[in-house]
Tab-separated table of C-alpha atoms in Angstrom:
chain	number	residue	atom	x	y	z
A	1319	MET	CA	0.000	0.000	0.000
A	1320	MET	CA	1.416	3.387	-0.975
A	1321	GLN	CA	2.079	5.800	1.863
A	1322	THR	CA	0.534	9.213	1.196
A	1323	ASN	CA	1.093	11.148	4.430
A	1324	TYR	CA	4.785	11.957	3.983
A	1325	ASN	CA	5.064	15.742	4.062
A	1326	PRO	CA	8.697	16.824	4.569
A	1327	ASP	CA	9.710	20.378	5.356
A	1328	VAL	CA	10.956	21.764	2.037
A	1329	LEU	CA	13.828	23.486	3.869
A	1330	THR	CA	14.974	20.090	5.157
A	1331	CYS	CA	15.231	18.972	1.532
A	1332	LEU	CA	17.197	22.098	0.633
A	1333	ALA	CA	19.567	21.406	3.520
A	1334	ASN	CA	20.877	18.395	1.613
A	1335	LEU	CA	22.377	20.526	-1.161
A	1336	SER	CA	26.194	20.515	-1.149
A	1337	ASN	CA	27.946	23.866	-1.417
A	1338	ASP	CA	30.364	26.082	0.460
A	1339	GLU	CA	27.194	28.017	1.286
A	1340	VAL	CA	25.494	25.197	3.178
A	1341	PHE	CA	21.748	25.312	3.865
A	1342	THR	CA	20.907	24.613	7.506
A	1343	PRO	CA	18.452	21.826	8.392
A	1344	PRO	CA	15.456	23.068	10.443
A	1345	SER	CA	16.301	20.550	13.181
A	1346	ILE	CA	19.716	22.169	13.688
A	1347	VAL	CA	18.174	25.647	13.629
A	1348	THR	CA	15.798	24.519	16.385
A	1349	ALA	CA	18.719	23.278	18.486
A	1350	MET	CA	20.593	26.552	17.974
A	1351	LEU	CA	17.556	28.631	18.970
A	1352	ASP	CA	17.199	26.510	22.101
A	1353	LEU	CA	20.478	28.045	23.314
A	1354	LEU	CA	18.793	31.425	23.705
A	1355	PRO	CA	16.822	32.466	26.818
A	1356	VAL	CA	13.141	31.512	26.634
A	1357	ASP	CA	11.985	34.986	27.674
A	1358	LEU	CA	13.313	36.467	24.426
A	1359	TRP	CA	10.361	34.984	22.558
A	1360	SER	CA	7.862	36.926	24.682
A	1361	ASN	CA	9.775	40.201	24.447
A	1362	PRO	CA	8.132	42.533	21.857
A	1363	THR	CA	11.190	44.801	21.727
A	1364	ALA	CA	13.808	42.073	21.039
A	1365	ARG	CA	15.390	42.271	17.588
A	1366	PHE	CA	16.967	39.443	15.622
A	1367	LEU	CA	19.299	39.521	12.598
A	1368	ASP	CA	20.334	36.791	10.199
A	1369	PRO	CA	23.148	38.495	8.242
A	1370	VAL	CA	23.606	35.546	5.865
A	1371	SER	CA	20.092	34.469	5.012
A	1372	LYS	CA	19.845	31.665	2.465
A	1373	SER	CA	16.685	29.605	2.846
A	1374	GLY	CA	15.170	31.909	5.471
A	1375	VAL	CA	14.922	29.029	7.925
A	1376	PHE	CA	16.403	30.947	10.870
A	1377	LEU	CA	13.979	33.844	10.395
A	1378	ARG	CA	11.059	31.500	9.844
A	1379	GLU	CA	11.713	29.475	12.990
A	1380	MET	CA	12.182	32.636	15.058
A	1381	ALA	CA	8.907	34.007	13.685
A	1382	LYS	CA	7.113	30.859	14.842
A	1383	ARG	CA	8.516	31.200	18.365
A	1384	LEU	CA	7.708	34.896	18.593
A	1385	ASN	CA	4.204	34.310	17.266
A	1386	LYS	CA	3.535	31.921	20.141
A	1387	GLY	CA	5.471	33.876	22.775
A	1388	LEU	CA	3.677	37.178	22.082
A	1389	GLU	CA	0.118	35.822	22.090
A	1390	GLN	CA	-0.723	37.471	25.409
A	1391	GLU	CA	1.164	40.705	24.669
A	1392	ILE	CA	-0.437	41.120	21.216
A	1393	PRO	CA	-3.643	39.000	21.095
A	1394	ASP	CA	-4.689	39.915	17.546
A	1395	LYS	CA	-2.897	37.496	15.209
A	1396	GLN	CA	-2.517	39.822	12.213
A	1397	GLU	CA	-1.326	42.664	14.406
A	1398	ARG	CA	1.134	40.268	16.033
A	1399	ILE	CA	2.494	39.015	12.701
A	1400	ASN	CA	2.852	42.556	11.402
A	1401	HIS	CA	4.757	43.563	14.523
A	1402	ILE	CA	7.100	40.544	14.426
A	1403	LEU	CA	7.934	40.883	10.737
A	1404	THR	CA	8.362	44.657	10.663
A	1405	GLN	CA	9.842	45.375	14.095
A	1406	GLN	CA	11.715	42.249	15.206
A	1407	LEU	CA	13.063	40.105	12.361
A	1408	TYR	CA	15.742	41.287	9.929
A	1409	GLY	CA	17.882	39.535	7.339
A	1410	ILE	CA	20.617	40.163	4.777
A	1411	ALA	CA	20.514	37.633	1.950
A	1412	ILE	CA	23.721	36.362	0.340
A	1413	THR	CA	22.384	36.318	-3.245
A	1414	GLU	CA	19.368	37.637	-5.101
A	1415	LEU	CA	18.012	34.101	-5.398
A	1416	THR	CA	18.305	33.433	-1.657
A	1417	SER	CA	16.646	36.776	-0.932
A	1418	LEU	CA	13.591	35.580	-2.857
A	1419	LEU	CA	13.707	32.202	-1.151
A	1420	SER	CA	14.066	33.779	2.296
A	1421	ARG	CA	11.132	36.138	1.730
A	1422	ARG	CA	9.043	33.219	0.492
A	1423	SER	CA	9.871	31.297	3.689
A	1424	VAL	CA	9.151	34.214	6.041
A	1425	TYR	CA	6.533	36.390	4.295
A	1426	CYS	CA	4.990	33.572	2.225
A	1427	SER	CA	5.748	35.703	-0.813
A	1428	LYS	CA	8.957	36.446	-2.678
A	1429	ARG	CA	7.886	40.100	-2.513
A	1430	ALA	CA	7.368	41.477	0.989
A	1431	ASN	CA	4.511	43.689	-0.271
A	1432	GLY	CA	3.158	41.089	-2.674
A	1433	ARG	CA	-0.431	39.945	-2.967
A	1434	TYR	CA	0.197	36.798	-0.903
A	1435	SER	CA	2.456	38.319	1.771
A	1436	ILE	CA	1.250	37.630	5.310
A	1437	CYS	CA	2.423	41.082	6.398
A	1438	SER	CA	0.183	43.994	5.417
A	1439	LEU	CA	2.516	46.836	6.387
A	1440	PHE	CA	5.461	46.589	3.978
A	1441	ASN	CA	5.514	49.190	1.200
A	1442	ASN	CA	8.465	47.716	-0.721
A	1443	GLU	CA	9.448	44.365	-2.195
A	1444	GLN	CA	12.409	43.635	0.116
A	1445	GLY	CA	10.760	44.231	3.475
A	1446	ASN	CA	13.295	43.552	6.200
A	1447	ILE	CA	15.205	40.949	4.162
A	1448	LYS	CA	17.651	42.994	2.165
A	1449	PHE	CA	19.889	42.195	-0.768
A	1450	GLU	CA	22.027	44.473	-2.875
A	1451	ARG	CA	24.535	43.228	-5.396
A	1452	ILE	CA	27.899	44.772	-4.610
A	1453	GLU	CA	31.389	44.355	-6.001
A	1454	HIS	CA	34.637	43.491	-4.274
A	1455	THR	CA	36.953	46.346	-3.347
A	1456	TRP	CA	40.225	45.450	-5.035
A	1457	ILE	CA	43.575	46.428	-3.617
A	1458	ASP	CA	46.096	45.081	-6.105
A	1459	THR	CA	45.011	41.449	-6.633
A	1460	LYS	CA	42.920	40.887	-3.477
A	1461	CYS	CA	39.647	42.165	-2.032
A	1462	LYS	CA	40.160	44.573	0.848
A	1463	TYR	CA	37.420	42.942	2.900
A	1464	CYS	CA	37.398	39.191	2.223
A	1465	GLY	CA	40.725	38.520	0.481
A	1466	ALA	CA	39.050	37.149	-2.652
A	1467	SER	CA	41.305	36.769	-5.673
A	1468	LYS	CA	40.708	39.372	-8.381
A	1469	ASP	CA	41.595	36.785	-11.025
A	1470	VAL	CA	38.747	34.560	-9.797
A	1471	TYR	CA	36.008	36.961	-8.691
A	1472	ASP	CA	36.320	40.015	-10.955
A	1473	ARG	CA	33.347	38.768	-12.958
A	1474	ASP	CA	30.770	39.727	-15.541
A	1475	SER	CA	27.483	41.126	-14.265
A	1476	GLU	CA	25.675	37.876	-15.098
A	1477	LEU	CA	27.654	35.950	-12.445
A	1478	GLU	CA	27.480	36.085	-8.657
A	1479	THR	CA	30.250	38.182	-7.146
A	1480	HIS	CA	30.250	36.383	-3.771
A	1481	ALA	CA	30.943	39.810	-2.291
A	1482	TYR	CA	28.743	39.257	0.747
A	1483	GLN	CA	27.205	42.512	1.932
A	1484	PHE	CA	27.616	41.979	5.668
A	1485	ILE	CA	31.402	41.742	5.542
A	1486	HIS	CA	32.072	44.156	2.687
A	1487	THR	CA	31.679	47.341	4.670
A	1488	ASP	CA	33.427	49.228	7.434
A	1489	LYS	CA	30.063	50.233	8.898
A	1490	PRO	CA	27.737	47.224	9.313
A	1491	GLU	CA	25.517	49.377	11.541
A	1492	ASP	CA	24.382	51.274	8.428
A	1493	PHE	CA	22.405	48.310	7.080
A	1494	PHE	CA	19.486	48.999	9.416
A	1495	LYS	CA	20.166	52.599	10.536
A	1496	ASN	CA	22.156	51.933	13.723
A	1497	MET	CA	19.600	49.439	14.969
A	1498	LYS	CA	20.500	47.540	18.146
A	1499	PHE	CA	20.138	43.774	17.751
A	1500	ASP	CA	19.695	41.443	20.690
A	1501	VAL	CA	20.564	38.334	18.641
A	1502	ILE	CA	22.694	37.811	15.533
A	1503	ILE	CA	22.329	34.274	14.263
A	1504	GLY	CA	23.097	32.327	11.090
A	1505	ASN	CA	25.192	29.983	9.011
A	1506	PRO	CA	27.793	32.042	7.113
A	1507	PRO	CA	29.527	31.003	3.871
A	1508	TYR	CA	32.558	28.932	4.809
A	1509	GLN	CA	35.233	29.703	2.218
A	1510	LEU	CA	36.153	31.279	-1.096
A	1511	GLY	CA	38.296	29.714	-3.787
A	1512	ASP	CA	41.479	31.749	-4.066
A	1513	GLY	CA	42.787	30.593	-7.432
A	1514	GLY	CA	45.534	28.467	-5.898
A	1515	ASN	CA	46.498	24.901	-6.728
A	1516	ASN	CA	44.161	21.957	-6.142
A	1517	ALA	CA	41.017	24.070	-5.729
A	1518	SER	CA	42.651	26.008	-2.904
A	1519	ALA	CA	40.254	28.035	-0.752
A	1520	THR	CA	40.467	30.657	1.990
A	1521	PRO	CA	38.145	30.499	5.027
A	1522	ILE	CA	35.837	33.496	5.436
A	1523	TYR	CA	33.331	32.399	8.104
A	1524	ASN	CA	35.506	34.070	10.739
A	1525	LEU	CA	34.904	37.446	9.072
A	1526	PHE	CA	31.148	37.202	9.697
A	1527	ILE	CA	31.654	36.527	13.398
A	1528	GLU	CA	34.118	39.387	13.743
A	1529	GLN	CA	31.664	41.696	11.958
A	1530	ALA	CA	28.767	40.535	14.151
A	1531	LYS	CA	30.699	41.468	17.296
A	1532	LYS	CA	31.108	45.034	15.984
A	1533	LEU	CA	27.315	45.455	16.266
A	1534	ASN	CA	27.449	44.734	20.022
A	1535	PRO	CA	24.543	42.281	20.257
A	1536	GLN	CA	23.765	40.488	23.477
A	1537	TYR	CA	23.929	37.077	21.790
A	1538	ILE	CA	25.659	35.599	18.750
A	1539	VAL	CA	24.784	32.074	17.616
A	1540	MET	CA	26.479	30.737	14.493
A	1541	ILE	CA	27.276	27.387	12.938
A	1542	ILE	CA	30.700	27.073	11.305
A	1543	PRO	CA	33.438	24.535	10.449
A	1544	ALA	CA	35.339	23.348	13.531
A	1545	ARG	CA	38.756	23.725	11.900
A	1546	TRP	CA	39.270	26.973	13.801
A	1547	TYR	CA	39.961	24.973	16.995
A	1548	CYS	CA	43.531	24.463	15.794
A	1549	GLY	CA	43.813	27.561	13.629
A	1550	GLY	CA	45.038	26.804	10.157
A	1551	ARG	CA	45.080	28.947	7.089
A	1552	GLY	CA	44.092	32.523	7.905
A	1553	LEU	CA	42.548	31.504	11.221
A	1554	GLU	CA	45.376	31.937	13.723
A	1555	SER	CA	44.271	35.309	15.117
A	1556	PHE	CA	40.605	34.285	14.989
A	1557	ARG	CA	41.346	31.101	16.961
A	1558	ASN	CA	43.325	33.032	19.561
A	1559	GLU	CA	40.567	35.602	19.945
A	1560	MET	CA	37.794	33.014	20.224
A	1561	LEU	CA	39.584	30.793	22.741
A	1562	SER	CA	40.437	33.733	24.971
A	1563	ASP	CA	36.942	35.261	24.734
A	1564	ASN	CA	35.244	34.905	28.128
A	1565	HIS	CA	31.855	35.546	26.500
A	1566	LEU	CA	31.951	32.200	24.651
A	1567	LYS	CA	29.433	30.272	26.745
A	1568	GLU	CA	28.637	27.064	24.829
A	1569	ILE	CA	30.089	25.038	21.969
A	1570	HIS	CA	28.251	22.135	20.349
A	1571	ASP	CA	30.789	20.006	18.518
A	1572	PHE	CA	30.178	17.507	15.693
A	1573	LYS	CA	33.228	15.484	14.624
A	1574	SER	CA	31.276	14.040	11.720
A	1575	THR	CA	29.659	16.670	9.511
A	1576	THR	CA	26.947	14.234	8.460
A	1577	ASP	CA	25.617	14.178	12.038
A	1578	CYS	CA	24.748	17.824	11.453
A	1579	PHE	CA	24.413	18.218	7.670
A	1580	PRO	CA	23.267	14.933	6.083
A	1581	GLY	CA	25.062	14.229	2.828
A	1582	ILE	CA	27.669	16.969	3.228
A	1583	ARG	CA	31.325	16.551	4.228
A	1584	VAL	CA	33.318	19.378	5.770
A	1585	GLY	CA	36.839	18.385	6.841
A	1586	GLY	CA	37.336	18.689	10.592
A	1587	GLY	CA	33.640	18.626	11.455
A	1588	ILE	CA	31.144	21.320	12.395
A	1589	CYS	CA	30.272	23.310	15.490
A	1590	TYR	CA	27.752	25.872	16.596
A	1591	PHE	CA	28.232	28.170	19.553
A	1592	LEU	CA	26.569	30.666	21.880
A	1593	TRP	CA	28.355	33.945	22.546
A	1594	ASP	CA	26.768	35.882	25.409
A	1595	SER	CA	27.933	39.443	26.136
A	1596	LEU	CA	26.816	39.123	29.777
A	1597	TYR	CA	28.672	35.854	30.371
A	1598	ASN	CA	32.200	36.199	31.732
A	1599	SER	CA	34.212	33.037	32.392
A	1600	ASN	CA	37.270	31.227	31.042
A	1601	LYS	CA	35.183	28.050	30.953
A	1602	ALA	CA	32.508	26.998	28.473
A	1603	ILE	CA	30.012	24.149	28.250
A	1604	ILE	CA	31.323	21.760	25.590
A	1605	THR	CA	28.729	19.373	24.175
A	1606	SER	CA	30.042	16.597	21.935
A	1607	HIS	CA	27.652	15.023	19.436
A	1608	ASP	CA	28.559	11.578	18.086
A	1609	SER	CA	25.750	9.930	16.124
A	1610	ASN	CA	22.971	9.637	18.712
A	1611	LYS	CA	25.291	10.076	21.709
A	1612	LYS	CA	25.646	13.461	23.405
A	1613	THR	CA	27.933	14.373	26.313
A	1614	SER	CA	28.403	17.763	27.979
A	1615	LYS	CA	31.066	19.143	30.279
A	1616	GLU	CA	32.093	22.595	31.454
A	1617	ARG	CA	35.816	23.130	31.001
A	1618	PRO	CA	38.452	25.680	29.995
A	1619	LEU	CA	38.974	26.337	26.303
A	1620	LEU	CA	42.742	26.736	26.748
A	1621	GLU	CA	44.700	24.174	28.776
A	1622	PHE	CA	48.108	22.525	29.130
A	1623	GLY	CA	49.911	25.569	27.764
A	1624	LEU	CA	48.464	24.863	24.309
A	1625	ASN	CA	47.249	27.551	21.931
A	1626	PHE	CA	44.490	25.393	20.466
A	1627	PHE	CA	41.334	23.680	21.702
A	1628	ILE	CA	41.203	19.963	22.482
A	1629	ARG	CA	37.708	18.999	21.386
A	1630	ASP	CA	37.715	15.377	22.574
A	1631	SER	CA	37.170	14.814	26.319
A	1632	ILE	CA	38.945	11.422	26.421
A	1633	ILE	CA	41.968	12.722	24.509
A	1634	ARG	CA	41.954	15.652	26.925
A	1635	GLU	CA	42.293	13.253	29.873
A	1636	ILE	CA	45.136	11.425	28.122
A	1637	ILE	CA	46.925	14.727	27.514
A	1638	HIS	CA	46.501	15.580	31.191
A	1639	LYS	CA	48.329	12.358	32.098
A	1640	ILE	CA	51.078	13.071	29.579
A	1641	SER	CA	51.533	16.649	30.792
A	1642	VAL	CA	52.543	15.423	34.262
A	1643	PHE	CA	55.811	14.150	32.748
A	1644	ASN	CA	56.650	17.602	31.365
A	1645	GLU	CA	58.389	16.082	28.329
A	1646	PRO	CA	59.430	18.103	25.255
A	1647	LYS	CA	57.343	17.471	22.156
A	1648	ILE	CA	58.195	16.038	18.754
A	1649	SER	CA	57.138	19.309	17.091
A	1650	SER	CA	60.361	20.892	18.327
A	1651	LYS	CA	62.299	18.487	16.079
A	1652	VAL	CA	60.315	18.811	12.861
A	1653	PHE	CA	61.965	20.559	9.908
A	1654	SER	CA	60.234	23.525	8.296
A	1655	GLN	CA	58.723	23.373	4.792
A	1656	LYS	CA	61.091	22.675	1.891
A	1657	PRO	CA	63.467	20.859	4.275
A	1658	TYR	CA	66.322	20.791	1.732
A	1659	GLY	CA	65.157	23.604	-0.549
A	1660	PHE	CA	63.378	21.448	-3.152
A	1661	ARG	CA	59.739	22.202	-3.974
A	1662	THR	CA	57.163	19.480	-4.543
A	1663	ASN	CA	57.255	20.131	-8.296
A	1664	PHE	CA	61.058	19.859	-8.502
A	1665	MET	CA	61.898	17.887	-11.646
A	1666	ASP	CA	65.602	18.551	-12.217
A	1667	PHE	CA	66.771	15.275	-10.673
A	1668	GLN	CA	69.066	12.831	-12.458
A	1669	LYS	CA	69.501	9.055	-12.701
A	1670	SER	CA	72.774	9.308	-10.785
A	1671	GLY	CA	74.533	11.924	-8.720
A	1672	ASP	CA	76.021	12.928	-5.380
A	1673	VAL	CA	72.934	12.660	-3.191
A	1674	LYS	CA	69.772	10.583	-3.467
A	1675	ILE	CA	66.503	12.562	-3.369
A	1676	TYR	CA	63.106	11.046	-2.591
A	1677	THR	CA	60.435	12.639	-4.771
A	1678	LYS	CA	56.909	11.759	-5.822
A	1679	LYS	CA	57.669	13.136	-9.281
A	1680	SER	CA	59.859	10.151	-10.158
A	1681	LYS	CA	58.287	6.875	-11.188
A	1682	ASP	CA	60.918	5.128	-9.069
A	1683	GLY	CA	60.175	7.374	-6.098
A	1684	TYR	CA	63.651	8.884	-6.112
A	1685	GLY	CA	66.387	10.459	-8.221
A	1686	TYR	CA	69.750	12.137	-7.617
A	1687	VAL	CA	70.991	15.706	-7.199
A	1688	SER	CA	74.354	17.370	-6.766
A	1689	GLN	CA	75.559	18.193	-3.260
A	1690	LYS	CA	75.901	21.894	-4.101
A	1691	SER	CA	72.198	22.139	-5.085
A	1692	ILE	CA	71.146	21.440	-1.488
A	1693	ILE	CA	70.678	24.828	0.172
A	1694	LYS	CA	69.191	23.948	3.573
A	1695	ASN	CA	69.919	21.599	6.508
A	1696	ASN	CA	73.183	20.343	5.009
A	1697	ASP	CA	74.331	19.145	8.431
A	1698	SER	CA	71.611	16.464	8.413
A	1699	ILE	CA	72.390	14.939	5.007
A	1700	ASP	CA	74.670	12.275	6.486
A	1701	LYS	CA	72.209	11.348	9.250
A	1702	TRP	CA	69.315	8.923	9.433
A	1703	LYS	CA	65.976	10.634	8.931
A	1704	VAL	CA	62.386	9.610	9.612
A	1705	VAL	CA	60.027	11.308	7.164
A	1706	THR	CA	56.328	11.206	6.358
A	1707	SER	CA	54.220	12.385	3.462
A	1708	ARG	CA	53.155	16.019	3.773
A	1709	SER	CA	49.690	15.022	2.638
A	1710	THR	CA	48.224	12.468	4.998
A	1711	SER	CA	45.047	10.418	4.604
A	1712	VAL	CA	41.647	11.882	5.424
A	1713	PRO	CA	39.199	10.306	7.896
A	1714	GLU	CA	37.828	6.967	6.787
A	1715	GLU	CA	34.070	6.520	6.984
A	1716	ASP	CA	34.129	2.819	7.931
A	1717	ASN	CA	33.667	2.329	11.682
A	1718	GLY	CA	35.025	5.768	12.484
A	1719	GLN	CA	38.676	4.794	12.422
A	1720	VAL	CA	41.332	7.042	10.936
A	1721	LEU	CA	44.511	6.074	9.115
A	1722	ARG	CA	47.352	8.569	9.592
A	1723	MET	CA	51.094	8.676	8.831
A	1724	SER	CA	50.783	5.751	6.419
A	1725	GLN	CA	53.577	6.993	4.121
A	1726	THR	CA	56.261	7.161	6.796
A	1727	PHE	CA	59.724	5.717	6.153
A	1728	ILE	CA	63.396	5.915	7.080
A	1729	VAL	CA	65.717	7.890	4.828
A	1730	GLU	CA	69.311	6.694	4.852
A	1731	PRO	CA	72.425	8.918	5.096
A	1732	ASN	CA	73.429	10.782	1.950
A	1733	ALA	CA	69.777	11.142	0.964
A	1734	VAL	CA	67.248	13.997	1.149
A	1735	VAL	CA	63.596	14.648	0.270
A	1736	THR	CA	61.491	17.215	-1.576
A	1737	GLU	CA	58.747	19.294	-0.013
A	1738	SER	CA	56.364	16.376	-0.613
A	1739	TYR	CA	57.714	14.979	2.655
A	1740	VAL	CA	58.066	16.251	6.207
A	1741	VAL	CA	61.284	15.439	8.068
A	1742	ILE	CA	60.040	14.564	11.562
A	1743	ASP	CA	63.445	13.977	13.179
A	1744	VAL	CA	67.045	12.994	12.399
A	1745	PHE	CA	69.323	10.526	14.174
A	1746	GLU	CA	72.981	9.557	14.321
A	1747	THR	CA	72.306	5.817	14.150
A	1748	LYS	CA	70.014	3.487	12.279
A	1749	THR	CA	68.939	1.900	15.575
A	1750	GLU	CA	67.628	5.223	16.895
A	1751	ALA	CA	65.769	5.858	13.661
A	1752	GLU	CA	64.175	2.424	13.821
A	1753	CYS	CA	63.128	2.961	17.431
A	1754	PHE	CA	61.531	6.269	16.478
A	1755	TYR	CA	59.876	4.546	13.537
A	1756	SER	CA	58.356	2.006	15.930
A	1757	TYR	CA	56.939	4.912	17.936
A	1758	VAL	CA	55.279	6.435	14.861
A	1759	LYS	CA	53.573	3.120	14.182
A	1760	THR	CA	51.804	3.078	17.552
A	1761	ARG	CA	48.172	4.022	17.841
A	1762	PHE	CA	49.150	6.257	20.758
A	1763	PHE	CA	51.418	8.403	18.556
A	1764	ARG	CA	48.887	8.737	15.775
A	1765	LEU	CA	45.974	9.531	18.099
A	1766	LEU	CA	47.897	12.528	19.446
A	1767	CYS	CA	48.576	13.654	15.876
A	1768	GLN	CA	44.920	13.191	15.031
A	1769	ALA	CA	43.890	15.646	17.752
A	1770	THR	CA	45.738	18.516	16.052
A	1771	ILE	CA	45.054	17.877	12.373
A	1772	VAL	CA	42.617	20.276	10.731
A	1773	SER	CA	43.561	19.551	7.117
A	1774	PRO	CA	45.253	16.742	5.167
A	1775	ASP	CA	48.599	18.573	5.415
A	1776	VAL	CA	51.190	17.548	7.999
A	1777	SER	CA	53.327	20.232	9.651
A	1778	ALA	CA	55.258	20.759	12.883
A	1779	ARG	CA	51.970	21.591	14.602
A	1780	THR	CA	50.744	18.066	13.880
A	1781	PHE	CA	53.165	16.819	16.554
A	1782	ASP	CA	52.476	19.456	19.226
A	1783	LEU	CA	50.997	16.860	21.601
A	1784	VAL	CA	53.429	13.981	20.973
A	1785	PRO	CA	56.064	13.613	23.720
A	1786	ILE	CA	59.665	12.733	22.900
A	1787	GLN	CA	60.715	9.279	24.169
A	1788	ASP	CA	64.052	7.527	24.714
A	1789	PHE	CA	64.856	6.282	21.227
A	1790	ASN	CA	67.507	3.861	22.365
A	1791	GLU	CA	64.616	1.445	22.802
A	1792	SER	CA	61.669	0.483	20.626
A	1793	TRP	CA	58.110	1.382	21.524
A	1794	THR	CA	54.755	-0.377	21.516
A	1795	ASP	CA	51.308	0.746	22.532
A	1796	GLU	CA	51.456	-1.539	25.543
A	1797	LYS	CA	54.608	0.161	26.849
A	1798	LEU	CA	53.146	3.610	26.286
A	1799	TYR	CA	49.803	2.757	27.891
A	1800	LYS	CA	51.625	1.496	30.958
A	1801	LYS	CA	53.995	4.482	31.130
A	1802	TYR	CA	51.145	6.992	31.087
A	1803	SER	CA	48.749	4.867	33.206
A	1804	LEU	CA	45.950	4.825	30.673
A	1805	THR	CA	42.663	3.251	31.733
A	1806	LYS	CA	40.912	0.452	29.887
A	1807	GLU	CA	38.311	2.956	28.693
A	1808	GLU	CA	41.045	5.179	27.251
A	1809	ILE	CA	42.815	2.232	25.612
A	1810	ASP	CA	39.566	0.962	24.102
A	1811	TYR	CA	38.862	4.443	22.792
A	1812	ILE	CA	42.268	4.668	21.098
A	1813	ASP	CA	41.742	1.239	19.560
A	1814	SER	CA	38.351	2.315	18.224
A	1815	MET	CA	39.725	5.545	16.753
A	1816	ILE	CA	43.041	4.489	15.218
A	1817	ARG	CA	43.449	1.384	13.111
A	1818	PRO	CA	46.566	-0.778	13.511
A	1819	MET	CA	49.151	-0.124	10.870
A	1820	GLU	CA	52.198	-1.761	9.418
A	1821	ILE	CA	54.125	0.830	7.447
A	1822	SER	CA	57.170	0.003	5.420
A	1823	ASN	CA	59.983	1.814	3.637
A	1824	GLU	CA	59.110	3.198	0.235
């Protein structure tokens, strides 16, 4: 028998579209609105702004709550709707198309003053959901406001500029004539392609949060990629500011994007947060969402002398045990980019020569260069080196495990590598290198790397949590678990997160 009573919310269907400008599922919007005080919905003077309106779902769901909350204050339904839509809810759409969609969701008409609009007071088509096509402000080859590449976004008038109004101004207060907003809420665009290699992109979601703070609201609630926890490209100052902001009251963390946005993958996961101007504490409530499991704990955002946020509560406990030993970290040993001066695309290697060079550009995996062509770290050429691929594997979807450091190998004396590889450490003897290599193979080592990785690229920061051991002896997980007194729960967690791995020389 055919089922006929399935009636999905159209905005839930839209939420499954994949784009850097991700539509937000109504269920997530509901959870985000639940972070706000209940009495806001019965306050006829409270004002709300979605500065990045796409489907209009945030404005629509807030309208529903206000409509119910103001029943006693404004008994007449039409009067109440008119008041909510003209005096309380405001939006800035990110494109002309989303402005029409947002108005359709909120006013029931793509024109605020249209025949079918549920508000009878608007005298213009936009109402309180504004959109104006603007251009980037170019300074040389980059946009002054968002850093967009002129080569990519200096477009014909038929194409979207992606010059989002809210962040392309020095005076965001001018949008609604110096209006004071109690709540700024939304899901900003995440990144812009910058014309670099391999579809390179620059994060921009941080710019929307910084702009929102300039308007001095009481609350900010936004949903963004979680990569900012560890910084990364263009996010160092934003991360530092966020983690030291005592107004950051709650973070809801999703390691798997699909737990939040079905069908969409965003590397590093997703989070939404509550920023409260009246809250003042160096601790925040961290709620971790993992499939149907949810755990919450109040804790500091900055700990252990780190300059990034440890999202995982079990890894946090492991790091606490490690920190007692006060051991230096592997990151202090890692070579900088271009360890011997050769770029990834270096092709001028020979079939024979003074020094062997490992490169992914050779079908054999290596070639030879002259000694005089090596311009950096010459004192390490004759030592044993442990290296790993600069580009590591991304999270595997099967049973939640992650494979990291799979292309790690020992480089013999009189050999170097291109920028395709990261030199983790160098040693005088082969035995020391092999002992270090055994350490890399442990789940313990790779779990600590996993906690810092926000992109597929490995750098010194990847090893910020990994303590240096005595490399006159080999290492196993069992020895490390015993040394740091890990519990069975912690060991089981590591085993569930990191798959066993046998890695061999290339």
